[in-house]
Structures are given as structure tokens and as C-alpha cells.
Coordinates of C-alpha atoms and ligand atoms in Angstrom, one line a residue:
M19 CA -34.3 3.9 53.3
T20 CA -32.9 4.4 49.8
E21 CA -31.9 1.3 47.9
K22 CA -28.2 0.5 47.6
T23 CA -26.9 -1.3 44.5
F24 CA -24.3 -4.0 44.4
D25 CA -23.3 -6.6 41.8
I26 CA -23.6 -9.5 44.1
G27 CA -25.4 -10.3 47.3
V28 CA -23.9 -13.2 49.4
V29 CA -26.2 -14.4 52.1
G30 CA -24.5 -16.3 55.0
A31 CA -21.1 -15.8 56.5
G32 CA -20.3 -19.5 57.1
L33 CA -17.4 -21.3 55.5
G34 CA -19.2 -21.2 52.1
G35 CA -20.1 -17.5 52.3
I36 CA -16.6 -16.4 53.4
Y37 CA -15.1 -18.1 50.3
A38 CA -17.8 -16.9 48.0
A39 CA -17.5 -13.3 49.1
Y40 CA -13.8 -13.4 48.6
R41 CA -13.8 -15.3 45.2
L42 CA -16.7 -13.3 43.6
R43 CA -15.3 -9.8 44.4
E44 CA -12.2 -10.7 42.3
G45 CA -12.5 -9.1 38.9
G46 CA -13.8 -5.9 40.5
L47 CA -17.4 -6.9 41.3
S48 CA -19.0 -5.2 44.3
V49 CA -20.2 -7.7 47.0
I50 CA -22.5 -7.1 49.9
G51 CA -22.7 -9.9 52.5
I52 CA -25.7 -10.3 54.8
E53 CA -25.6 -12.4 57.9
G54 CA -28.1 -12.9 60.7
A55 CA -25.5 -13.7 63.3
S56 CA -23.2 -11.2 65.0
G57 CA -20.2 -12.7 63.3
V58 CA -18.8 -15.2 60.8
G59 CA -19.0 -19.0 61.3
G60 CA -22.4 -19.9 59.9
T61 CA -23.5 -23.2 61.3
W62 CA -20.7 -23.2 63.8
Y63 CA -21.8 -19.8 65.1
H64 CA -25.2 -21.2 66.0
N65 CA -24.3 -24.7 67.1
G66 CA -22.1 -24.2 70.1
Y67 CA -23.9 -26.8 72.2
P68 CA -21.8 -29.0 74.5
G69 CA -19.8 -31.5 72.6
S70 CA -20.3 -29.8 69.2
R71 CA -17.5 -30.7 66.7
V72 CA -17.1 -31.6 63.0
D73 CA -17.4 -35.3 62.2
T74 CA -15.0 -35.5 59.3
D75 CA -11.2 -35.3 59.5
S76 CA -10.2 -31.6 59.7
V77 CA -6.9 -31.9 57.9
D78 CA -8.3 -33.2 54.6
M79 CA -12.1 -33.2 54.6
Y80 CA -12.7 -30.0 56.5
S81 CA -10.1 -27.4 55.5
Y82 CA -10.0 -24.8 52.7
L83 CA -7.8 -26.2 49.9
F84 CA -7.7 -23.2 47.5
S85 CA -4.6 -21.5 49.1
R86 CA -1.4 -22.8 50.4
E87 CA -1.1 -19.9 52.7
I88 CA -4.4 -20.6 54.3
Y89 CA -3.8 -24.4 54.4
D90 CA -0.4 -24.1 55.9
G91 CA -1.4 -21.2 58.2
W92 CA -3.7 -23.2 60.4
Q93 CA -2.6 -26.2 62.6
W94 CA -5.7 -28.1 63.7
K95 CA -5.6 -29.3 67.3
E96 CA -7.7 -32.4 67.0
R97 CA -8.7 -35.0 64.4
Y98 CA -12.2 -33.7 64.5
A99 CA -12.1 -29.9 65.4
A100 CA -14.4 -28.8 68.1
Q101 CA -16.8 -25.8 67.6
P102 CA -14.6 -23.2 69.3
E103 CA -11.7 -24.1 67.0
L104 CA -13.9 -24.0 64.0
M105 CA -15.2 -20.6 65.0
A106 CA -11.6 -19.4 65.4
Y107 CA -10.7 -20.9 62.0
A108 CA -13.7 -19.1 60.3
N109 CA -12.7 -15.8 61.9
W110 CA -9.1 -16.2 61.0
V111 CA -9.8 -17.0 57.3
A112 CA -12.4 -14.3 56.9
D113 CA -9.9 -11.7 58.3
K114 CA -7.0 -13.0 56.3
L115 CA -9.1 -12.8 53.1
G116 CA -10.4 -9.3 54.1
V117 CA -14.1 -10.3 53.8
T118 CA -15.3 -9.7 57.3
G119 CA -15.9 -6.1 56.5
S120 CA -18.0 -7.0 53.4
F121 CA -20.7 -8.5 55.7
R122 CA -23.6 -6.7 57.4
F123 CA -24.0 -8.7 60.6
D124 CA -27.1 -9.0 62.9
T125 CA -29.1 -8.7 59.7
W126 CA -31.6 -11.2 58.5
L127 CA -32.7 -11.2 54.9
R128 CA -36.6 -11.2 55.0
Q129 CA -37.4 -10.7 51.3
A130 CA -35.7 -11.2 48.0
Q131 CA -37.7 -10.7 44.8
W132 CA -36.5 -10.9 41.3
S133 CA -37.6 -8.1 38.9
Q134 CA -37.8 -8.8 35.2
E135 CA -37.8 -5.1 34.5
D136 CA -34.3 -4.2 35.8
R137 CA -33.1 -7.8 36.0
R138 CA -32.1 -7.4 39.6
W139 CA -32.8 -9.0 42.9
H140 CA -34.4 -6.6 45.4
L141 CA -33.7 -7.4 49.0
K142 CA -35.2 -6.2 52.2
T143 CA -33.7 -7.0 55.6
D144 CA -35.1 -7.0 59.1
R145 CA -33.1 -3.8 59.8
G146 CA -34.8 -2.0 57.0
D147 CA -32.0 -2.2 54.4
R148 CA -33.0 -2.1 50.8
I149 CA -30.5 -3.6 48.5
A150 CA -30.5 -4.3 44.8
C151 CA -28.1 -6.8 43.3
R152 CA -27.6 -8.5 39.9
F153 CA -26.7 -11.8 41.4
L154 CA -27.8 -13.5 44.7
V155 CA -25.8 -16.3 46.2
M156 CA -27.5 -18.1 49.0
C157 CA -24.6 -19.5 51.1
T158 CA -27.2 -20.4 53.8
G159 CA -26.2 -24.0 54.0
N160 CA -28.4 -27.1 53.7
L161 CA -28.9 -27.7 57.4
S162 CA -29.2 -24.3 59.1
E163 CA -32.8 -23.4 59.7
P164 CA -33.9 -25.2 62.9
K165 CA -36.9 -27.4 63.1
P166 CA -39.4 -25.5 65.3
V167 CA -39.9 -26.7 68.8
S168 CA -43.6 -27.3 69.0
F169 CA -44.3 -29.4 72.1
P170 CA -47.4 -28.1 73.9
G171 CA -46.9 -26.2 77.1
L172 CA -43.4 -25.0 76.4
D173 CA -44.3 -21.4 77.3
R174 CA -45.3 -22.5 80.8
F175 CA -41.9 -24.1 81.6
T176 CA -40.2 -22.2 84.4
G177 CA -36.8 -23.7 83.8
E178 CA -34.5 -22.9 80.9
W179 CA -34.9 -24.4 77.4
L180 CA -32.5 -24.1 74.5
Q181 CA -32.0 -25.5 71.0
S182 CA -28.7 -27.1 70.1
N183 CA -28.8 -25.2 66.8
R184 CA -29.4 -21.8 68.3
W185 CA -27.1 -22.1 71.2
P186 CA -26.5 -18.8 73.0
H187 CA -23.1 -17.2 73.1
R188 CA -22.8 -17.3 76.9
Q189 CA -22.0 -19.8 79.5
V190 CA -24.8 -22.3 80.1
R191 CA -24.6 -23.9 83.5
L192 CA -24.9 -27.7 83.5
T193 CA -23.5 -28.5 87.0
N194 CA -26.0 -29.3 89.6
R195 CA -28.9 -29.2 87.2
R196 CA -31.3 -31.9 85.9
V197 CA -30.9 -31.7 82.2
A198 CA -33.1 -33.3 79.4
I199 CA -31.8 -33.8 75.9
V200 CA -34.6 -34.4 73.4
G201 CA -33.4 -35.9 70.1
T202 CA -30.6 -38.4 69.5
G203 CA -29.2 -37.4 66.0
S204 CA -25.6 -36.2 65.6
S205 CA -26.2 -33.2 67.8
G206 CA -27.9 -35.0 70.7
V207 CA -25.4 -37.9 70.6
Q208 CA -22.5 -35.4 70.8
A209 CA -24.1 -33.4 73.6
V210 CA -25.0 -36.4 75.9
P211 CA -21.6 -37.4 77.2
V212 CA -20.5 -33.7 77.8
V213 CA -23.8 -32.9 79.6
A214 CA -23.8 -36.2 81.6
A215 CA -20.2 -35.5 82.9
Q216 CA -21.5 -32.3 84.5
A217 CA -25.2 -32.5 85.2
R218 CA -26.9 -33.7 88.4
H219 CA -29.0 -36.0 86.3
T220 CA -29.4 -36.4 82.5
F221 CA -32.5 -37.6 80.8
V222 CA -32.0 -38.7 77.2
F223 CA -35.3 -38.6 75.2
Q224 CA -34.9 -40.9 72.2
R225 CA -37.5 -41.4 69.5
T226 CA -35.4 -43.5 67.1
P227 CA -32.1 -45.1 68.0
H228 CA -29.4 -44.3 65.5
Y229 CA -26.1 -46.0 64.7
A230 CA -23.2 -44.3 66.4
V231 CA -19.7 -45.5 65.8
P232 CA -16.5 -44.5 67.6
A233 CA -15.0 -41.2 66.3
R234 CA -11.5 -42.0 67.7
N235 CA -10.7 -38.4 68.2
G236 CA -7.2 -37.5 69.0
P237 CA -4.5 -35.3 67.5
P238 CA -4.7 -34.7 63.8
D239 CA -2.6 -36.7 61.3
R240 CA 0.3 -34.3 61.0
K241 CA 2.1 -36.4 58.5
R242 CA -1.0 -36.4 56.2
Q243 CA -1.3 -32.7 56.6
Q244 CA 2.3 -32.3 55.5
E245 CA 1.8 -34.5 52.5
I246 CA -1.3 -32.6 51.5
S247 CA 0.6 -29.3 51.9
C248 CA 3.4 -30.5 49.6
H249 CA 0.9 -31.4 46.8
L250 CA -2.0 -29.1 47.6
E251 CA -3.3 -28.6 44.1
R252 CA -3.0 -32.3 43.2
F253 CA -4.7 -33.2 46.4
K254 CA -7.6 -30.9 45.7
E255 CA -8.0 -32.3 42.3
A256 CA -7.9 -35.9 43.8
M257 CA -10.6 -34.9 46.3
L258 CA -12.8 -33.6 43.4
A259 CA -12.4 -37.0 41.8
R260 CA -13.2 -38.9 44.9
P261 CA -16.2 -41.2 45.4
T262 CA -18.1 -40.7 48.7
L263 CA -15.5 -42.9 50.5
P264 CA -13.7 -42.3 53.7
T265 CA -10.0 -43.1 53.8
G266 CA -9.2 -46.7 54.3
Q267 CA -12.0 -48.2 52.2
E268 CA -10.5 -47.9 48.7
D269 CA -9.9 -51.6 48.3
R270 CA -13.4 -52.8 49.3
R271 CA -15.3 -55.6 47.6
P272 CA -18.9 -57.0 48.0
A273 CA -19.4 -58.7 51.4
A274 CA -19.8 -62.1 49.8
H275 CA -16.3 -61.8 48.4
Y276 CA -14.9 -62.2 52.0
T277 CA -15.1 -65.2 54.3
A278 CA -17.1 -64.7 57.5
E279 CA -13.7 -64.3 59.4
E280 CA -12.5 -61.8 56.8
Q281 CA -15.7 -59.8 57.1
Q282 CA -15.3 -59.6 60.9
E283 CA -11.6 -58.7 60.6
R284 CA -12.5 -55.9 58.2
M285 CA -15.2 -54.5 60.4
E286 CA -13.0 -54.7 63.5
R287 CA -10.3 -52.9 61.7
Q288 CA -12.7 -50.2 60.7
W289 CA -14.2 -50.0 64.2
A290 CA -10.7 -49.4 65.6
L291 CA -9.9 -46.8 63.0
G292 CA -13.1 -44.8 63.8
G293 CA -15.1 -42.5 61.5
H294 CA -17.6 -42.9 58.7
G295 CA -15.8 -45.9 57.1
M296 CA -18.2 -48.3 58.9
A297 CA -21.0 -47.3 56.5
Y298 CA -18.8 -48.2 53.5
V299 CA -17.1 -51.3 54.7
F300 CA -18.3 -53.5 51.9
E301 CA -18.8 -52.4 48.3
D302 CA -22.4 -53.5 48.3
I303 CA -23.3 -52.2 51.8
G304 CA -25.5 -49.5 50.3
T305 CA -27.2 -51.7 47.7
S306 CA -27.6 -55.2 49.3
R307 CA -29.8 -55.6 52.3
A308 CA -28.0 -58.9 53.1
S309 CA -24.5 -57.3 53.0
N310 CA -25.8 -54.4 55.0
E311 CA -27.2 -56.6 57.7
I312 CA -23.8 -58.0 58.4
A313 CA -22.4 -54.6 59.2
S314 CA -25.7 -53.5 61.0
E315 CA -25.6 -56.5 63.3
F316 CA -21.9 -55.9 63.9
A317 CA -22.7 -52.4 65.1
R318 CA -25.6 -53.6 67.2
K319 CA -23.3 -56.2 68.8
K320 CA -20.9 -53.4 69.7
I321 CA -23.7 -51.4 71.3
R322 CA -24.7 -54.5 73.4
E323 CA -21.1 -55.0 74.5
Q324 CA -20.9 -51.4 75.7
V325 CA -24.2 -51.1 77.5
K326 CA -24.5 -53.3 80.5
D327 CA -28.3 -53.3 81.0
P328 CA -29.6 -55.5 78.1
V329 CA -33.0 -53.8 78.2
I330 CA -31.4 -50.4 77.7
A331 CA -29.0 -51.8 75.1
A332 CA -32.0 -53.2 73.1
K333 CA -33.6 -49.8 73.1
L334 CA -30.4 -48.3 71.7
C335 CA -30.1 -50.7 68.9
P336 CA -31.4 -49.4 65.5
D337 CA -33.4 -51.7 63.3
Y338 CA -32.8 -50.0 60.0
P339 CA -29.9 -50.7 57.7
I340 CA -26.7 -49.0 58.8
G341 CA -25.6 -45.9 56.7
T342 CA -29.0 -45.3 55.3
R343 CA -29.3 -42.3 57.7
R344 CA -26.3 -40.3 58.5
L345 CA -23.9 -42.3 60.6
I346 CA -23.1 -40.6 63.9
L347 CA -19.6 -40.4 65.3
E348 CA -19.6 -40.8 69.1
I349 CA -17.2 -40.1 71.9
G350 CA -18.3 -41.9 75.0
Y351 CA -22.0 -41.9 74.2
Y352 CA -22.9 -45.6 74.9
E353 CA -20.8 -45.7 78.1
C354 CA -23.1 -43.0 79.5
F355 CA -26.0 -45.5 79.6
N356 CA -24.1 -47.4 82.4
R357 CA -24.3 -44.3 84.7
D358 CA -26.8 -44.2 87.6
D359 CA -27.3 -40.5 87.0
L360 CA -28.6 -40.9 83.4
T361 CA -32.0 -42.1 82.3
L362 CA -33.1 -43.2 78.8
V363 CA -36.7 -42.2 77.9
D364 CA -38.0 -44.1 74.9
M365 CA -40.4 -41.7 73.2
K366 CA -41.7 -44.5 70.9
E367 CA -43.0 -46.3 73.9
D368 CA -43.7 -43.3 76.0
P369 CA -44.1 -40.2 73.9
I370 CA -43.9 -36.6 75.2
E371 CA -47.4 -35.3 75.8
E372 CA -46.5 -31.8 77.1
I373 CA -44.0 -29.6 78.8
T374 CA -45.2 -28.6 82.2
E375 CA -44.0 -25.8 84.6
T376 CA -41.4 -28.1 86.0
G377 CA -40.5 -30.6 83.3
I378 CA -41.6 -33.0 80.7
R379 CA -44.8 -35.1 80.9
T380 CA -44.8 -38.3 78.9
R381 CA -47.8 -40.6 78.5
S382 CA -46.8 -42.5 81.6
S383 CA -44.4 -40.4 83.7
H384 CA -43.3 -36.9 84.6
Y385 CA -39.6 -35.9 84.6
D386 CA -38.7 -32.9 86.7
V387 CA -35.9 -31.0 84.9
D388 CA -34.1 -27.6 85.1
L389 CA -32.9 -27.4 81.6
I390 CA -34.2 -28.8 78.3
I391 CA -31.9 -29.1 75.3
F392 CA -33.9 -29.7 72.1
A393 CA -31.7 -31.3 69.4
L394 CA -34.4 -31.8 66.9
G395 CA -32.5 -31.1 63.7
F396 CA -33.2 -28.8 60.8
K397 CA -35.5 -27.9 57.9
P398 CA -33.2 -29.3 55.2
F399 CA -32.0 -27.8 51.9
L400 CA -34.6 -25.0 51.3
G401 CA -35.3 -24.1 55.0
A402 CA -33.1 -21.0 55.1
I403 CA -34.0 -19.9 51.6
E404 CA -37.6 -20.0 52.5
K405 CA -37.0 -18.1 55.6
A406 CA -35.2 -15.4 53.6
G407 CA -38.4 -14.9 51.5
V408 CA -36.9 -15.7 48.1
V409 CA -39.5 -15.3 45.3
N410 CA -39.2 -14.8 41.5
H411 CA -41.0 -12.1 39.5
R412 CA -44.2 -14.2 39.5
G413 CA -44.1 -14.5 43.3
E414 CA -43.2 -18.2 43.1
T415 CA -40.9 -19.7 45.8
P416 CA -38.2 -22.4 45.1
R417 CA -40.3 -24.8 47.3
E418 CA -43.2 -24.5 44.7
V419 CA -40.8 -25.4 41.9
W420 CA -39.5 -28.3 44.1
A421 CA -43.0 -29.5 44.9
R422 CA -42.2 -33.0 43.7
G423 CA -38.6 -33.1 44.8
P424 CA -35.5 -31.0 44.1
R425 CA -35.5 -29.4 40.7
T426 CA -32.1 -28.0 39.9
V427 CA -29.1 -28.0 37.6
F428 CA -26.0 -29.1 39.5
G429 CA -27.8 -28.5 42.8
L430 CA -26.8 -24.9 42.2
M431 CA -29.6 -23.2 40.3
T432 CA -33.4 -23.7 40.2
P433 CA -35.3 -23.0 36.9
R434 CA -37.4 -19.8 36.9
F435 CA -35.0 -18.1 39.3
P436 CA -32.6 -16.1 37.2
N437 CA -29.2 -15.1 38.7
L438 CA -29.9 -17.0 41.9
F439 CA -27.3 -19.5 43.1
H440 CA -27.7 -21.9 46.0
P441 CA -24.4 -23.7 46.5
T442 CA -24.2 -27.2 48.0
S443 CA -28.0 -27.8 47.8
A444 CA -29.9 -30.9 46.9
G445 CA -28.8 -32.2 43.5
S446 CA -25.2 -31.8 44.5
P447 CA -23.3 -34.1 46.9
S448 CA -24.2 -31.6 49.6
V449 CA -24.4 -33.3 53.1
L450 CA -22.6 -36.4 51.7
G451 CA -19.5 -34.7 50.5
P452 CA -16.6 -32.6 51.8
L453 CA -18.6 -29.4 52.4
I454 CA -15.8 -26.8 52.3
L455 CA -14.4 -28.2 49.1
E456 CA -17.9 -28.3 47.6
N457 CA -18.4 -24.7 48.5
E458 CA -15.1 -23.8 46.8
F459 CA -16.1 -25.8 43.7
H460 CA -19.4 -24.0 43.5
A461 CA -18.1 -20.5 44.1
D462 CA -15.4 -21.1 41.5
W463 CA -18.1 -22.3 39.0
I464 CA -20.2 -19.2 39.7
A465 CA -17.1 -16.9 39.2
D466 CA -16.3 -18.6 35.9
C467 CA -20.0 -18.3 34.8
L468 CA -20.0 -14.6 35.6
E469 CA -16.8 -14.1 33.7
H470 CA -18.4 -16.0 30.7
M471 CA -21.4 -13.7 30.9
R472 CA -19.2 -10.6 31.1
R473 CA -17.3 -11.6 28.0
R474 CA -20.4 -12.2 26.0
G475 CA -22.4 -9.3 27.3
Y476 CA -25.1 -11.4 29.1
D477 CA -27.1 -10.1 32.0
T478 CA -28.9 -13.2 33.2
V479 CA -28.3 -16.9 33.6
E480 CA -31.1 -19.3 34.4
A481 CA -31.3 -23.1 34.8
T482 CA -33.7 -24.3 32.1
E483 CA -36.6 -26.7 32.6
D484 CA -34.9 -29.1 30.2
G485 CA -31.6 -28.8 32.2
A486 CA -33.5 -29.7 35.4
D487 CA -35.1 -32.7 33.7
I488 CA -31.7 -33.9 32.6
W489 CA -30.1 -33.3 35.9
G490 CA -33.0 -34.9 37.8
R491 CA -32.6 -38.0 35.7
K492 CA -28.9 -38.2 36.2
S493 CA -29.3 -37.7 40.0
A494 CA -32.0 -40.3 40.2
A495 CA -29.9 -42.8 38.2
V496 CA -27.0 -42.6 40.6
A497 CA -29.3 -43.2 43.6
Q498 CA -31.5 -45.8 41.9
N499 CA -30.2 -48.9 43.6
L500 CA -29.5 -47.5 47.0
I501 CA -31.4 -49.0 49.9
R502 CA -31.0 -45.6 51.7
R503 CA -33.6 -44.3 49.2
Q504 CA -36.2 -46.6 50.9
V505 CA -35.5 -45.4 54.4
N506 CA -37.4 -42.3 55.6
N507 CA -35.1 -39.4 56.6
Y508 CA -34.4 -35.8 55.6
M509 CA -32.4 -36.9 52.5
V510 CA -35.4 -38.5 50.9
H511 CA -38.3 -36.6 49.4
V512 CA -41.5 -38.6 49.3
N513 CA -44.4 -37.7 47.1
A514 CA -47.6 -38.6 48.9
D515 CA -49.8 -39.1 45.8
D516 CA -47.7 -41.8 44.0
A517 CA -45.3 -42.7 46.9
S518 CA -42.3 -41.8 44.6
R519 CA -39.1 -41.4 46.5
I520 CA -36.4 -39.0 45.4
F521 CA -33.0 -39.1 47.0
Q522 CA -32.1 -35.4 47.4
P523 CA -28.3 -35.2 47.5
W524 CA -26.3 -36.4 44.5
A525 CA -25.6 -39.9 45.8
A526 CA -22.4 -40.9 44.0
G527 CA -19.9 -38.5 45.4
M528 CA -17.6 -35.9 43.8
A529 CA -16.1 -38.6 41.5
T530 CA -19.2 -38.6 39.3
Y531 CA -20.6 -35.2 40.1
V532 CA -17.6 -33.1 39.1
P533 CA -17.0 -34.6 35.7
E534 CA -20.8 -34.3 34.9
V535 CA -20.7 -30.6 35.8
R536 CA -17.5 -30.0 33.9
R537 CA -18.8 -31.8 30.8
M538 CA -22.1 -30.0 30.7
T539 CA -20.4 -26.7 31.3
A540 CA -17.9 -27.4 28.5
E541 CA -20.8 -28.2 26.2
G542 CA -21.7 -24.5 26.1
Y543 CA -23.3 -24.4 29.6
K544 CA -25.8 -27.1 28.8
G545 CA -28.8 -26.8 31.1
F546 CA -28.6 -23.0 31.3
A547 CA -30.0 -20.2 29.3
F548 CA -28.3 -16.7 29.1
S549 CA -29.9 -13.5 27.9
A550 CA -28.9 -9.9 27.5
L551 CA -30.9 -6.7 28.2
K552 CA -31.4 -4.9 24.9
Ligands
LIG6 P1 -31.2 -35.0 63.3 O1 -30.2 -35.9 62.9 O2 -32.3 -34.7 62.3 O3 -31.8 -35.5 64.6 C1 -32.9 -35.0 65.2 C2 -33.4 -35.8 66.4 O4 -34.5 -35.2 67.0 C3 -33.8 -37.2 66.0 O5 -33.4 -38.1 67.0 C4 -35.3 -37.1 65.8 O6 -36.0 -38.3 66.0 C5 -35.6 -36.2 67.0 N1 -36.8 -35.4 66.8 C6 -37.1 -34.5 65.8 N2 -38.3 -34.0 66.0 C7 -38.8 -34.7 67.0 C8 -40.1 -34.6 67.7 N3 -41.1 -33.8 67.3 N4 -40.3 -35.4 68.7 C9 -39.3 -36.3 69.2 N5 -38.1 -36.4 68.6 C10 -37.9 -35.6 67.6 O7 -30.6 -33.6 63.7 P2 -29.2 -33.2 64.2 O8 -28.7 -34.1 65.3 O9 -29.2 -31.8 64.5 O10 -28.3 -33.5 63.0 C11 -28.7 -33.1 61.7 C12 -27.6 -33.2 60.7 O11 -26.7 -32.1 61.0 C13 -26.7 -34.5 60.8 O12 -27.3 -35.5 60.0 C14 -25.4 -34.0 60.3 O13 -25.4 -34.0 58.9 C15 -25.4 -32.6 60.8 N6 -24.6 -32.5 62.1 C16 -23.4 -32.9 62.1 C17 -22.7 -32.8 63.2 C18 -21.3 -33.3 63.2 O14 -21.0 -34.2 63.8 N7 -20.4 -32.5 62.5 C19 -23.3 -32.5 64.4 C20 -24.6 -32.1 64.4 C21 -25.3 -32.2 63.2 P3 -36.2 -39.3 64.7 O15 -34.9 -39.8 64.4 O16 -37.2 -40.2 65.2 O17 -36.8 -38.4 63.6

């Protein structure tokens, strides 16, 4: 197949890729989009498991904010939009912006290699396409490539097994079936109540108990939506200046500032409000173990109040500090453990040994099941980029450059990878921030950078090694005192040789991130080097 040439390749048609494809073709640049799925939606396309929904408020934290027409044109049905509505939103926006046609669907990128000779990325897809582009924008998300399911014996299983993050686009029958859910992160916890309401029996396989707080879903805050709409640009700028703080926590102080009664009152108020605020209820909840323990114990007490059997309740109580792994929002999760038709299997005590023809064998039991749902999570940050086969002209992968932790400028570019952008990756607020807005901010930054290059006649832009050193130091400084850096989870990179621990996202929210990005950009794109083909 002959190679086709474009200015920009955008990989991924999720909410980030949709906006990037739209924004970057402005100014007359040609854009080719590549997407493995059969349609737009990105993470929401693949995560249609029972109960799937966003866990931040749709009207402010999970809406596009760049256009009044788009903002006003969509009326969310719920406080936390469910996956079908998110898919409808993605399709509606992509059609409205006229970008659906820019994407080649059912097409996985398998190789992307930078050439120093012609200063182009050369792409190969699983459908045999060969594409050359000057710039490659990996809108592949930071949690999109599933962790593989590697339990022995899986191929023998005669029932059905599915992954929450590769959920099929067809009806999956739950009624009258014995269903196992393996994994109790955000996905598993969302799935359990919906599955339990329909299945004959539900088995919840838990390795680590995680904190889940009430979501308090319901209708969206229409008044807030109207206020945002009236001052959309001002609101967007305020969101860009916002620390990682859910609404309602702006006035917080260290725990010791409050009396014991005031602490309880504050936590009760937050519990009633629902949402992520519980992880931010005291100013020092993220830095002081003692303050954190007050909120952790409060959450454990709530679990014990909801789950009648004290032995099961104890198994569901986490022992790590709250908010040091992503807080889960639940809708009816703990109540499920009072059902007679649901069994909790503690994989720490009784690990899975193998999958058999008829179910799951643990060290001490066998569970007969008809359907297994694996909700095991993702290969974070670089997972999808690795799968796409991205290498520079020396054949190096970004993972090799990141061997000792993320090495980026702004979480957007990696040294030694010219003209490659990876929006919302480690080094930016990424999973801790308002992701649609972060994607807008990054696509706007890329568009401005390309315009800067056009005016000066540059062909390439590259993050410098010095820039990555500077950014790495800044990112480490904002995470330095956080206790979440000490807790193992996908946000922490641990170097085995010296046990150094690098917190991968930018930990201090948009409020510190955006001014740093703007300042270094205004200082002549500090941290980047440009060059022109002679
Ligand atoms: P996750 O939080 O990484 O949870 C994966 C679960 O699978 C954990 O309980 C983990 O146990 C377990 N697990 C993994 N490998 C295992 C193995 N080999 N044996 C036994 N258990 C295993 O993944 P997720 O639930 O898909 O969520 C990932 C992230 O996606 C979230 O943090 C969130 O950012 C995002 N997400 C958001 C929403 C939302 O509400 N909008 C929904 C889903 C996902 P351990 O804890 O012991 O490792």
C-alpha cells in the first residue's frame, strides 16, 4: 500500500482525540485520525460494563468548556453520567464538530517510527495502512490498555468471561447466571450492585479492600449548569486555576484546627454531599498520617454500619490511608454484602489458583460460575503508547526513556521523541484532574506551539533533557510531602534498585500546573528545542 501523507496523526477518538482532531485542523492542517474501536468514545466505548459511569460531576468536571454552543447544547440527565449517555455525548460532539469523518475506525496503530531523514512519523496499522505525518498526537488516554488476564486455565473455562474494559457491544445476560467479579477497584465496585440485582448468585473476588464513599447520584445541578453557561470563559479560566479540590472543600483547615465534634460534623456533611470531597476533608489529610487516620476511621465506621456481618465488614475495611489510592464512588455497593445471594471471596486469604472448566478454584474452595467479569484495571500511562509500537529513530521506546519514572516536559512530550505529543500523561495532573479540560488545555497548547513553529519556519519540536530534569524536579517537589507517594498503586513508580518512589501525575492540581506551563512557554518555550530542515 502506498504511504499517504498528512500534517498530523491523532490516535484515539475519545473525548481528548475528538477535540484534538477539531482544534488541530484549524489553520488548514490536514489531520488523520486512527481509532481501534468501531466508533468514537474512547474509554467509554470499551467500558460499557454494568454500572459504568463517570465519577466526577458531569456539568462542571466532565463537560467540554471550549464552546458555548457545545456546553449549552447538551443537558446531562444525571449528576454522574452513565456510559450510554457519555457515548451519546461523544458521538454528538464529534458529529457537531465534523470530526467523525476524519477518523479511520477499526484500525489499530501497530508501529510509529520517527525518521530523522524526512522528519516524519511513519505509521503502520493492522489494516495495512501506511501513513506519514509531521506530528503525532497520542490521545490514547492514561488508563486505556487493559491489564492482561493471566490466570492459569482460563482457556479451559466453558462459561463466558469478559473484561470490564473491553466490554462487548451486545447484550450480556446476567439473569439466572452465577457471576464472578474479580477485582474491586472503581470498575468492580460500580459493577457489583448492578450485577447483584440481576444475577442468580454473585461472587465478589477481592484482593485489597478499597475505600468507597457514597456517590449520591441524582439529577445534575441545573442551577450550577446555568451559572456556568452564563460565564463560561470565566468558569473555564477558574477551573484552570483550581487546586485538586472537589466543590465544598474550599474553606478547609488542618484537622487539628477543629474540635473532635467539628471534625465529625465536617465529615458527616461531606458524607451526605457525596463525591470525592471525603479525600480532601482536612487540609493536611494528604500529608499527615494522624489527620488522615481520622477520616480513614470515619469511612471504616461507615462500612461497618452498612454491612451487617462484622466478619464481612472487617474484610471490606481498608487499612491504608484514605485518598492515597483513587477514592471510589459507590451506589449501593456495601448494601450488597447483606444479600444472601452474594459471596465475598477474600483473595488475600484464599487466592485464585486456577480457572477450571466450570469456575474458579481458590486455594481452599471451588466456585461454580457461568460468567466471570475481570475488572483488573489498566497498564497506566504508557500502556497504549507501547501497544501502538512508538519508537524514535534509534529504535528507543518511551518506556526506555522513562525507565526510572516519567521523563517529560509538562507530561506532554518526552525527550528524544520529536513532534510526538502525549496529552494528559504522567507529569500532568492526568488522572487527578478534570480530564476533558486537561485535554482541551493540551490540544490548545499544541495548536499554539505549531503556530509558533509555522511563523518561525521550524519543522521539529522536542522536549530537551534539561527540560525533563527541570520538570521532573518540579513535579517531585509538589508530591514530596504526600503520604500517597508511600502507598503502592499505579500512580507511584518505584525503582527497585534504590527504592526511590516517583509520584507520576502532577500532584498539585491545575492551580500550580497551568501557571508553570504558561510561564515556561512564555519564557521562549523553556524546556523545548526547535529546529528547521535546511
Ligand atoms: P483498578 O482500580 O486498578 O482495580 C483493579 C482491581 O483488580 C483491584 O481490586 C486489584 O487488586 C485487582 N486485581 C488486579 N490484578 C489482579 C490479580 N492478578 N489478581 C487479583 N486481583 C487483581 O482498576 P479499575 O477498577 O478498572 O479502575 C482503574 C482506574 O480507572 C480508576 O482508578 C479510575 O481512575 C478509572 N475508573 C474510573 C471509573 C469512574 O468511576 N469513572 C470507573 C472505572 C475506572 P489490588 O487492589 O490488590 O491491586
